Amino acid sequence: MQKNDPYAALRIKEFNIFLILRFALVLAWSMQFVVIEWQVYALTEDPLALGIIGLCEFLPAFLLAPFAGHIVDKKEKRNLFMRCIALFSLISFGLFWLTSETIETSWSTKAILYGIYSLVFFGGVLRSFFGPTIFSLIALLVPKRVYPNAATWSSSTWKGANVFGALLAGFLIAWIGVHMTLGIIFLLVLLALFLVFQIKQKPILNKEIYESVRDSLEAGIRFVFNDKVILGALTLDMIAVLFGGAVAIFAVFAKDILDAGPKGFGMLNAALSSGSIITMLATTYIPITKNTGKKLLISVFGFGICMIIFGASKLMWLSILALFFSGVFDGISMVVRQTILQLKTPDDMRGRVGAVNSMFVGSSNELGALESGIAARIFGAPLAVMLGGTVTLVVVAIMGVKNKPLRELDLTRDIEEHEKEDN
């Protein structure tokens, strides 16, 4: 096996273009979400209106994901990605237009609100295609032996853009206002649209072009649920975020538990995100392909422990430390999961498997926020987080005992086989 090269994927021109493109796209998407939430709350002063935003994006993204995966597997990936970005640019321009002075003075608040909800809904439709398209495209940009390194750089780019976008949006709203911030977001999407044309069209690897939609969907879902390694990796991620996560109620801890105010709220979010980003970048130098299954189980277990400590903590420094290390463990599990999916998924099923992954991840993020809110209301925020962390530990323990293929997974052999294929 060749010596680990932390920059292996970055030596490929099209992958570099893809990373810049993805950074611009995720930066725009995360900024847009923050700006929309701010604008909707400014218009309504109703927290329920913010919940409707999440629902408008979640429902189409979740329900259409299987069909999107089927279409992605049948279509050329570069052109499909280009169409998705082009449609996203129309949504961004629509939001820019809806916040203009002309519309605000001539339309009612309800009409503007319904317009925003409609565009968010169509954004959810696009989101169902973005996930499987990006997952499939990465595999066509780099040789198989570079998949782990490419997954690491791609995940790091996504996480960094997501965190920076949320931070930047807040500053830009204060500096130049909602309307102009949405104008910058539109320009970022146009940049992504320009960059996608710098990537060449790719071959369609699914030869079952006459397969019915039903047969195609059944084949994709059957593959995921019959593969204990992939199903186990997706289940661990879903449970950790669904029950172990506490991002949605950080504000409660900052205000009521730690008495840290808005600055403390920002520090809690920053601690979690910085831990993830630092770890994902570190994995480009430290290979995670040896004893992969054990590393995934340990990282999710460590995440659960950190969340229990965070829930029990009454000290700001201990809470920040717990969240930082929970981010470290989350970063490891994210890279490991993406590497498993890239290496274990057949080329002709990447769209469908990517769609199922989007359903697991998307549902866990949205439903996890709902679960955190309900549990905090019933048990109180500290106990809710500790119970969630405990559930995570129990699931990891069960998975470690019952799922032998995942527990004994070592991707070193897969990498060696792919190196032989590439050579």
Short mmCIF file of C-alpha atoms in Angstrom, two decimals:
data_model
loop_
_atom_site.label_atom_id
_atom_site.label_comp_id
_atom_site.label_asym_id
_atom_site.label_seq_id
_atom_site.Cartn_x
_atom_site.Cartn_y
_atom_site.Cartn_z
CA MET A 1 0.00 0.00 0.00
CA GLN A 2 1.26 3.45 -0.90
CA LYS A 3 2.27 5.94 1.79
CA ASN A 4 -0.55 8.21 2.93
CA ASP A 5 -0.67 11.46 0.96
CA PRO A 6 -2.78 14.10 2.79
CA TYR A 7 -3.07 16.14 -0.42
CA ALA A 8 -3.79 13.26 -2.82
CA ALA A 9 -7.24 14.51 -3.83
CA LEU A 10 -6.02 18.12 -4.07
CA ARG A 11 -3.58 17.12 -6.83
CA ILE A 12 -6.56 16.58 -9.12
CA LYS A 13 -7.63 19.79 -10.89
CA GLU A 14 -11.33 18.99 -11.24
CA PHE A 15 -11.59 18.05 -7.57
CA ASN A 16 -10.09 21.43 -6.61
CA ILE A 17 -12.68 23.15 -8.77
CA PHE A 18 -15.36 21.04 -7.12
CA LEU A 19 -14.19 22.06 -3.63
CA ILE A 20 -14.29 25.77 -4.50
CA LEU A 21 -17.68 25.27 -6.09
CA ARG A 22 -19.00 23.39 -3.08
CA PHE A 23 -17.65 25.98 -0.64
CA ALA A 24 -19.42 28.79 -2.54
CA LEU A 25 -22.64 26.78 -2.76
CA VAL A 26 -22.77 25.70 0.89
CA LEU A 27 -21.71 29.18 2.01
CA ALA A 28 -24.62 30.63 0.05
CA TRP A 29 -27.09 28.03 1.31
CA SER A 30 -26.14 28.42 4.99
CA MET A 31 -26.16 32.23 4.74
CA GLN A 32 -29.54 32.15 3.03
CA PHE A 33 -31.06 30.00 5.78
CA VAL A 34 -29.91 32.42 8.50
CA VAL A 35 -31.11 35.48 6.56
CA ILE A 36 -34.51 33.89 5.87
CA GLU A 37 -34.98 33.04 9.54
CA TRP A 38 -34.10 36.60 10.51
CA GLN A 39 -36.41 38.13 7.93
CA VAL A 40 -39.36 35.85 8.71
CA TYR A 41 -39.09 36.54 12.43
CA ALA A 42 -38.80 40.27 11.73
CA LEU A 43 -42.01 40.07 9.69
CA THR A 44 -44.02 37.89 12.11
CA GLU A 45 -42.35 37.99 15.56
CA ASP A 46 -43.72 34.44 15.87
CA PRO A 47 -41.39 31.51 16.72
CA LEU A 48 -43.84 29.13 15.03
CA ALA A 49 -43.11 30.86 11.71
CA LEU A 50 -39.49 29.74 12.08
CA GLY A 51 -40.63 26.15 12.58
CA ILE A 52 -42.63 26.37 9.35
CA ILE A 53 -39.43 27.28 7.48
CA GLY A 54 -37.81 24.03 8.58
CA LEU A 55 -40.94 22.06 7.74
CA CYS A 56 -41.18 23.61 4.25
CA GLU A 57 -37.62 22.50 3.47
CA PHE A 58 -37.67 19.15 5.25
CA LEU A 59 -40.85 17.62 3.80
CA PRO A 60 -39.97 17.76 0.07
CA ALA A 61 -36.32 16.93 0.75
CA PHE A 62 -37.27 13.80 2.70
CA LEU A 63 -40.21 12.59 0.62
CA LEU A 64 -38.57 13.10 -2.78
CA ALA A 65 -35.12 11.73 -1.85
CA PRO A 66 -35.75 8.15 -3.12
CA PHE A 67 -37.03 9.40 -6.47
CA ALA A 68 -34.16 11.87 -6.72
CA GLY A 69 -31.69 9.04 -6.17
CA HIS A 70 -33.29 7.05 -8.98
CA ILE A 71 -33.02 10.01 -11.37
CA VAL A 72 -29.42 10.78 -10.35
CA ASP A 73 -28.34 7.23 -11.18
CA LYS A 74 -29.90 7.53 -14.65
CA LYS A 75 -28.53 10.96 -15.58
CA GLU A 76 -25.15 12.50 -16.37
CA LYS A 77 -23.96 13.98 -13.08
CA ARG A 78 -22.23 17.21 -14.15
CA ASN A 79 -25.20 18.46 -16.16
CA LEU A 80 -27.65 17.45 -13.43
CA PHE A 81 -25.55 19.35 -10.87
CA MET A 82 -25.51 22.36 -13.20
CA ARG A 83 -29.32 22.32 -13.49
CA CYS A 84 -29.69 22.13 -9.72
CA ILE A 85 -27.40 25.13 -9.21
CA ALA A 86 -29.19 27.08 -11.96
CA LEU A 87 -32.55 26.48 -10.27
CA PHE A 88 -31.05 27.41 -6.91
CA SER A 89 -29.92 30.70 -8.43
CA LEU A 90 -33.55 31.43 -9.35
CA ILE A 91 -34.60 30.78 -5.74
CA SER A 92 -31.84 33.07 -4.46
CA PHE A 93 -32.84 35.81 -6.89
CA GLY A 94 -36.50 35.35 -5.89
CA LEU A 95 -35.64 35.95 -2.24
CA PHE A 96 -33.50 38.94 -3.20
CA TRP A 97 -36.49 40.34 -5.12
CA LEU A 98 -38.99 39.63 -2.31
CA THR A 99 -36.92 41.71 0.13
CA SER A 100 -36.60 44.70 -2.19
CA GLU A 101 -38.10 48.03 -1.19
CA THR A 102 -40.56 47.89 -4.09
CA ILE A 103 -42.07 44.60 -2.95
CA GLU A 104 -42.05 45.51 0.75
CA THR A 105 -44.04 48.68 0.06
CA SER A 106 -46.52 47.18 -2.41
CA TRP A 107 -47.14 43.65 -1.02
CA SER A 108 -48.77 42.67 2.25
CA THR A 109 -46.70 40.95 4.95
CA LYS A 110 -48.71 37.76 4.45
CA ALA A 111 -48.05 37.74 0.68
CA ILE A 112 -44.30 38.21 1.22
CA LEU A 113 -44.31 35.48 3.86
CA TYR A 114 -46.10 33.02 1.58
CA GLY A 115 -43.65 33.89 -1.19
CA ILE A 116 -40.70 33.09 1.09
CA TYR A 117 -42.28 29.81 2.20
CA SER A 118 -42.89 28.82 -1.43
CA LEU A 119 -39.27 29.44 -2.40
CA VAL A 120 -38.04 27.55 0.68
CA PHE A 121 -40.28 24.62 -0.33
CA PHE A 122 -38.75 24.53 -3.82
CA GLY A 123 -35.36 24.74 -2.17
CA GLY A 124 -36.29 21.56 -0.30
CA VAL A 125 -37.12 19.91 -3.61
CA LEU A 126 -33.64 20.84 -4.90
CA ARG A 127 -32.04 19.66 -1.67
CA SER A 128 -33.34 16.13 -2.38
CA PHE A 129 -31.25 16.17 -5.59
CA PHE A 130 -28.14 17.97 -4.31
CA GLY A 131 -27.13 15.28 -1.82
CA PRO A 132 -27.11 12.22 -4.12
CA THR A 133 -25.73 14.24 -7.05
CA ILE A 134 -22.73 15.50 -5.08
CA PHE A 135 -22.14 12.06 -3.55
CA SER A 136 -22.13 10.49 -7.01
CA LEU A 137 -20.02 13.20 -8.64
CA ILE A 138 -17.17 12.97 -6.12
CA ALA A 139 -16.63 9.32 -7.06
CA LEU A 140 -16.22 10.34 -10.71
CA LEU A 141 -13.64 13.03 -10.01
CA VAL A 142 -10.96 10.99 -8.21
CA PRO A 143 -9.52 7.45 -8.48
CA LYS A 144 -10.96 4.93 -6.03
CA ARG A 145 -7.75 4.76 -4.01
CA VAL A 146 -8.18 8.48 -3.20
CA TYR A 147 -11.80 8.17 -2.00
CA PRO A 148 -10.96 8.44 1.75
CA ASN A 149 -8.86 11.57 1.22
CA ALA A 150 -11.48 13.11 -1.09
CA ALA A 151 -14.25 12.37 1.43
CA THR A 152 -12.21 14.10 4.15
CA TRP A 153 -11.58 17.26 2.12
CA SER A 154 -15.17 17.38 0.88
CA SER A 155 -16.61 16.98 4.40
CA SER A 156 -14.20 19.61 5.77
CA THR A 157 -15.19 22.04 3.02
CA TRP A 158 -18.88 21.49 3.72
CA LYS A 159 -18.49 21.95 7.47
CA GLY A 160 -16.27 25.02 7.15
CA ALA A 161 -18.59 26.73 4.67
CA ASN A 162 -21.61 25.89 6.80
CA VAL A 163 -20.10 27.40 9.95
CA PHE A 164 -18.59 30.45 8.23
CA GLY A 165 -21.83 31.08 6.32
CA ALA A 166 -23.92 31.24 9.48
CA LEU A 167 -21.38 33.59 11.09
CA LEU A 168 -20.98 35.81 8.02
CA ALA A 169 -24.72 36.15 7.48
CA GLY A 170 -25.20 37.64 10.93
CA PHE A 171 -22.50 40.26 10.39
CA LEU A 172 -23.71 41.14 6.89
CA ILE A 173 -27.31 41.62 8.07
CA ALA A 174 -26.01 44.12 10.63
CA TRP A 175 -23.68 45.87 8.16
CA ILE A 176 -25.62 46.03 4.87
CA GLY A 177 -29.12 44.71 5.62
CA VAL A 178 -31.13 41.69 4.52
CA HIS A 179 -31.68 42.74 0.91
CA MET A 180 -28.05 43.35 0.03
CA THR A 181 -26.95 40.21 1.89
CA LEU A 182 -29.30 38.17 -0.29
CA GLY A 183 -27.73 39.91 -3.29
CA ILE A 184 -24.30 38.62 -2.24
CA ILE A 185 -25.78 35.14 -1.81
CA PHE A 186 -27.14 35.30 -5.36
CA LEU A 187 -23.66 36.23 -6.65
CA LEU A 188 -22.13 33.27 -4.77
CA VAL A 189 -24.58 30.91 -6.48
CA LEU A 190 -23.71 32.43 -9.86
CA LEU A 191 -20.03 31.79 -9.07
CA ALA A 192 -20.84 28.15 -8.36
CA LEU A 193 -22.78 27.96 -11.63
CA PHE A 194 -19.77 29.31 -13.55
CA LEU A 195 -17.39 26.86 -11.86
CA VAL A 196 -19.50 23.78 -12.59
CA PHE A 197 -18.86 24.30 -16.31
CA GLN A 198 -15.13 23.87 -15.60
CA ILE A 199 -15.84 20.21 -14.79
CA LYS A 200 -16.18 17.85 -17.74
CA GLN A 201 -19.24 15.69 -18.29
CA LYS A 202 -18.99 12.22 -16.76
CA PRO A 203 -20.09 8.77 -17.99
CA ILE A 204 -23.37 7.27 -16.79
CA LEU A 205 -22.40 4.09 -14.93
CA ASN A 206 -25.90 2.69 -14.38
CA LYS A 207 -26.61 0.51 -17.40
CA GLU A 208 -30.16 -0.43 -16.27
CA ILE A 209 -31.64 2.47 -18.21
CA TYR A 210 -35.00 0.72 -18.77
CA GLU A 211 -35.45 -0.31 -15.14
CA SER A 212 -38.79 0.87 -13.73
CA VAL A 213 -38.87 3.49 -11.00
CA ARG A 214 -40.33 0.97 -8.55
CA ASP A 215 -37.68 -1.66 -9.27
CA SER A 216 -34.94 0.97 -9.07
CA LEU A 217 -36.12 2.30 -5.70
CA GLU A 218 -36.54 -1.20 -4.29
CA ALA A 219 -33.03 -2.14 -5.44
CA GLY A 220 -31.48 0.92 -3.77
CA ILE A 221 -33.32 0.52 -0.47
CA ARG A 222 -32.72 -3.26 -0.47
CA PHE A 223 -29.00 -2.72 -0.99
CA VAL A 224 -28.70 -0.33 1.98
CA PHE A 225 -30.75 -2.49 4.35
CA ASN A 226 -28.98 -5.71 3.33
CA ASP A 227 -25.50 -4.24 3.81
CA LYS A 228 -24.86 -4.34 7.56
CA VAL A 229 -21.86 -2.04 7.32
CA ILE A 230 -23.64 0.79 5.48
CA LEU A 231 -26.87 0.39 7.46
CA GLY A 232 -24.93 0.36 10.73
CA ALA A 233 -22.96 3.50 9.82
CA LEU A 234 -26.11 5.39 8.81
CA THR A 235 -28.00 4.22 11.91
CA LEU A 236 -25.24 5.36 14.27
CA ASP A 237 -25.20 8.81 12.69
CA MET A 238 -28.98 9.11 12.78
CA ILE A 239 -29.27 8.06 16.45
CA ALA A 240 -26.39 10.29 17.56
CA VAL A 241 -27.93 13.39 15.96
CA LEU A 242 -31.56 12.46 16.71
CA PHE A 243 -31.07 11.77 20.43
CA GLY A 244 -27.53 12.88 21.31
CA GLY A 245 -27.46 16.28 19.66
CA ALA A 246 -28.35 19.46 21.55
CA VAL A 247 -27.69 22.25 19.05
CA ALA A 248 -31.35 23.24 18.92
CA ILE A 249 -31.43 24.05 22.65
CA PHE A 250 -28.01 25.70 23.05
CA ALA A 251 -29.83 28.97 23.64
CA VAL A 252 -31.52 27.48 26.72
CA PHE A 253 -28.15 26.46 28.19
CA ALA A 254 -26.53 29.81 27.38
CA LYS A 255 -29.33 31.84 28.90
CA ASP A 256 -30.79 29.77 31.73
CA ILE A 257 -28.21 27.15 32.75
CA LEU A 258 -24.82 28.80 32.25
CA ASP A 259 -25.97 32.44 32.46
CA ALA A 260 -23.66 33.27 29.56
CA GLY A 261 -25.95 35.38 27.34
CA PRO A 262 -25.63 35.82 23.55
CA LYS A 263 -21.83 35.69 23.61
CA GLY A 264 -21.95 32.39 25.46
CA PHE A 265 -24.44 31.09 22.91
CA GLY A 266 -21.99 31.89 20.14
CA MET A 267 -19.12 30.27 22.06
CA LEU A 268 -21.07 27.02 22.51
CA ASN A 269 -21.76 26.79 18.77
CA ALA A 270 -18.17 27.73 17.93
CA ALA A 271 -16.76 25.07 20.29
CA LEU A 272 -18.73 22.28 18.63
CA SER A 273 -17.96 23.44 15.09
CA SER A 274 -14.26 24.10 15.68
CA GLY A 275 -13.77 20.62 17.11
CA SER A 276 -15.33 19.08 14.01
CA ILE A 277 -13.36 21.17 11.51
CA ILE A 278 -9.98 20.69 13.20
CA THR A 279 -10.50 16.93 13.37
CA MET A 280 -11.65 16.58 9.77
CA LEU A 281 -8.56 18.45 8.58
CA ALA A 282 -6.36 16.31 10.83
CA THR A 283 -7.71 13.13 9.23
CA THR A 284 -6.10 14.15 5.95
CA TYR A 285 -2.76 13.46 7.68
CA ILE A 286 -3.90 10.59 9.91
CA PRO A 287 -5.44 7.72 7.91
CA ILE A 288 -8.75 6.37 9.25
CA THR A 289 -8.96 3.31 7.01
CA LYS A 290 -7.35 0.87 9.50
CA ASN A 291 -9.78 -0.64 12.07
CA THR A 292 -12.45 1.60 10.55
CA GLY A 293 -15.42 0.00 12.28
CA LYS A 294 -13.92 0.26 15.76
CA LYS A 295 -13.01 3.91 15.13
CA LEU A 296 -16.59 4.68 14.12
CA LEU A 297 -18.04 2.96 17.20
CA ILE A 298 -15.54 4.64 19.55
CA SER A 299 -16.14 8.08 18.02
CA VAL A 300 -19.93 7.86 18.40
CA PHE A 301 -19.53 6.48 21.94
CA GLY A 302 -17.19 9.37 22.78
CA PHE A 303 -19.74 11.81 21.34
CA GLY A 304 -22.41 10.39 23.67
CA ILE A 305 -20.12 10.71 26.72
CA CYS A 306 -19.34 14.34 25.85
CA MET A 307 -23.03 15.20 25.54
CA ILE A 308 -23.75 13.66 28.97
CA ILE A 309 -20.98 15.80 30.46
CA PHE A 310 -22.35 18.88 28.68
CA GLY A 311 -25.86 18.22 29.98
CA ALA A 312 -24.60 17.83 33.56
CA SER A 313 -22.24 20.82 33.48
CA LYS A 314 -22.98 24.08 35.27
CA LEU A 315 -19.59 25.57 34.39
CA MET A 316 -19.01 27.47 31.14
CA TRP A 317 -15.44 26.22 30.64
CA LEU A 318 -16.47 22.58 31.14
CA SER A 319 -19.42 22.96 28.75
CA ILE A 320 -17.17 24.45 26.06
CA LEU A 321 -14.61 21.67 26.57
CA ALA A 322 -17.29 18.97 26.36
CA LEU A 323 -18.71 20.47 23.16
CA PHE A 324 -15.26 20.84 21.60
CA PHE A 325 -14.50 17.16 22.11
CA SER A 326 -17.99 16.18 20.99
CA GLY A 327 -17.14 18.05 17.78
CA VAL A 328 -13.86 16.13 17.56
CA PHE A 329 -15.67 12.79 17.81
CA ASP A 330 -18.40 13.98 15.43
CA GLY A 331 -15.77 15.00 12.87
CA ILE A 332 -14.18 11.54 13.01
CA SER A 333 -17.52 9.76 12.62
CA MET A 334 -18.51 12.01 9.71
CA VAL A 335 -15.31 11.31 7.75
CA VAL A 336 -15.46 7.57 8.53
CA ARG A 337 -19.11 7.35 7.45
CA GLN A 338 -18.49 9.18 4.17
CA THR A 339 -15.45 6.98 3.46
CA ILE A 340 -17.47 3.81 4.11
CA LEU A 341 -20.24 4.98 1.79
CA GLN A 342 -17.83 5.92 -1.01
CA LEU A 343 -15.88 2.65 -0.86
CA LYS A 344 -18.77 0.26 -0.26
CA THR A 345 -21.32 1.68 -2.71
CA PRO A 346 -21.36 0.27 -6.28
CA ASP A 347 -20.92 2.93 -8.97
CA ASP A 348 -24.33 2.21 -10.51
CA MET A 349 -26.16 2.80 -7.18
CA ARG A 350 -24.47 5.92 -5.85
CA GLY A 351 -27.44 8.17 -6.50
CA ARG A 352 -29.87 5.94 -4.63
CA VAL A 353 -27.52 5.26 -1.73
CA GLY A 354 -26.71 8.97 -1.54
CA ALA A 355 -30.45 9.66 -1.41
CA VAL A 356 -30.96 7.21 1.47
CA ASN A 357 -28.02 8.85 3.25
CA SER A 358 -29.69 12.25 2.76
CA MET A 359 -32.91 10.87 4.24
CA PHE A 360 -31.10 9.52 7.31
CA VAL A 361 -29.02 12.68 7.85
CA GLY A 362 -31.78 15.14 6.90
CA SER A 363 -34.43 13.50 9.05
CA SER A 364 -32.09 13.21 12.03
CA ASN A 365 -31.16 16.91 11.89
CA GLU A 366 -34.72 18.18 11.61
CA LEU A 367 -36.38 15.60 13.86
CA GLY A 368 -33.48 15.87 16.30
CA ALA A 369 -34.26 19.55 16.81
CA LEU A 370 -37.91 18.64 17.43
CA GLU A 371 -36.94 15.82 19.84
CA SER A 372 -34.59 18.14 21.76
CA GLY A 373 -37.30 20.76 22.14
CA ILE A 374 -39.96 18.31 23.31
CA ALA A 375 -37.59 16.48 25.69
CA ALA A 376 -36.36 19.79 27.15
CA ARG A 377 -39.96 20.88 27.69
CA ILE A 378 -40.80 17.62 29.51
CA PHE A 379 -37.61 16.84 31.45
CA GLY A 380 -35.73 20.15 31.42
CA ALA A 381 -32.77 20.85 29.13
CA PRO A 382 -29.96 19.27 31.23
CA LEU A 383 -31.76 15.95 31.83
CA ALA A 384 -32.96 15.84 28.21
CA VAL A 385 -29.39 16.09 26.91
CA MET A 386 -28.08 13.52 29.39
CA LEU A 387 -30.86 11.08 28.47
CA GLY A 388 -30.10 11.61 24.78
CA GLY A 389 -26.41 10.92 25.34
CA THR A 390 -27.31 7.78 27.28
CA VAL A 391 -29.52 6.52 24.45
CA THR A 392 -26.58 7.07 22.08
CA LEU A 393 -24.28 4.97 24.32
CA VAL A 394 -26.83 2.15 24.51
CA VAL A 395 -27.26 2.05 20.72
CA VAL A 396 -23.48 2.03 20.16
CA ALA A 397 -23.11 -0.84 22.63
CA ILE A 398 -25.86 -2.85 20.93
CA MET A 399 -24.42 -2.12 17.49
CA GLY A 400 -20.93 -3.12 18.62
CA VAL A 401 -22.19 -6.48 19.90
CA LYS A 402 -24.76 -7.31 17.22
CA ASN A 403 -23.16 -5.89 14.05
CA LYS A 404 -20.00 -7.96 13.63
CA PRO A 405 -19.28 -6.82 10.01
CA LEU A 406 -19.24 -3.18 11.14
CA ARG A 407 -17.25 -3.90 14.29
CA GLU A 408 -14.55 -5.77 12.33
CA LEU A 409 -14.53 -3.44 9.32
CA ASP A 410 -11.06 -2.54 8.08
CA LEU A 411 -11.00 -0.49 4.88
CA THR A 412 -7.25 -0.97 4.37
CA ARG A 413 -7.93 -4.03 2.23
CA ASP A 414 -10.48 -2.11 0.12
CA ILE A 415 -7.94 0.65 -0.51
CA GLU A 416 -5.30 -1.86 -1.54
CA GLU A 417 -7.70 -3.51 -4.00
CA HIS A 418 -8.63 -0.13 -5.48
CA GLU A 419 -4.96 0.79 -5.86
CA LYS A 420 -4.48 -2.37 -7.93
CA GLU A 421 -7.53 -1.48 -10.05
CA ASP A 422 -6.34 2.10 -10.62
CA ASN A 423 -2.88 0.88 -11.61
#
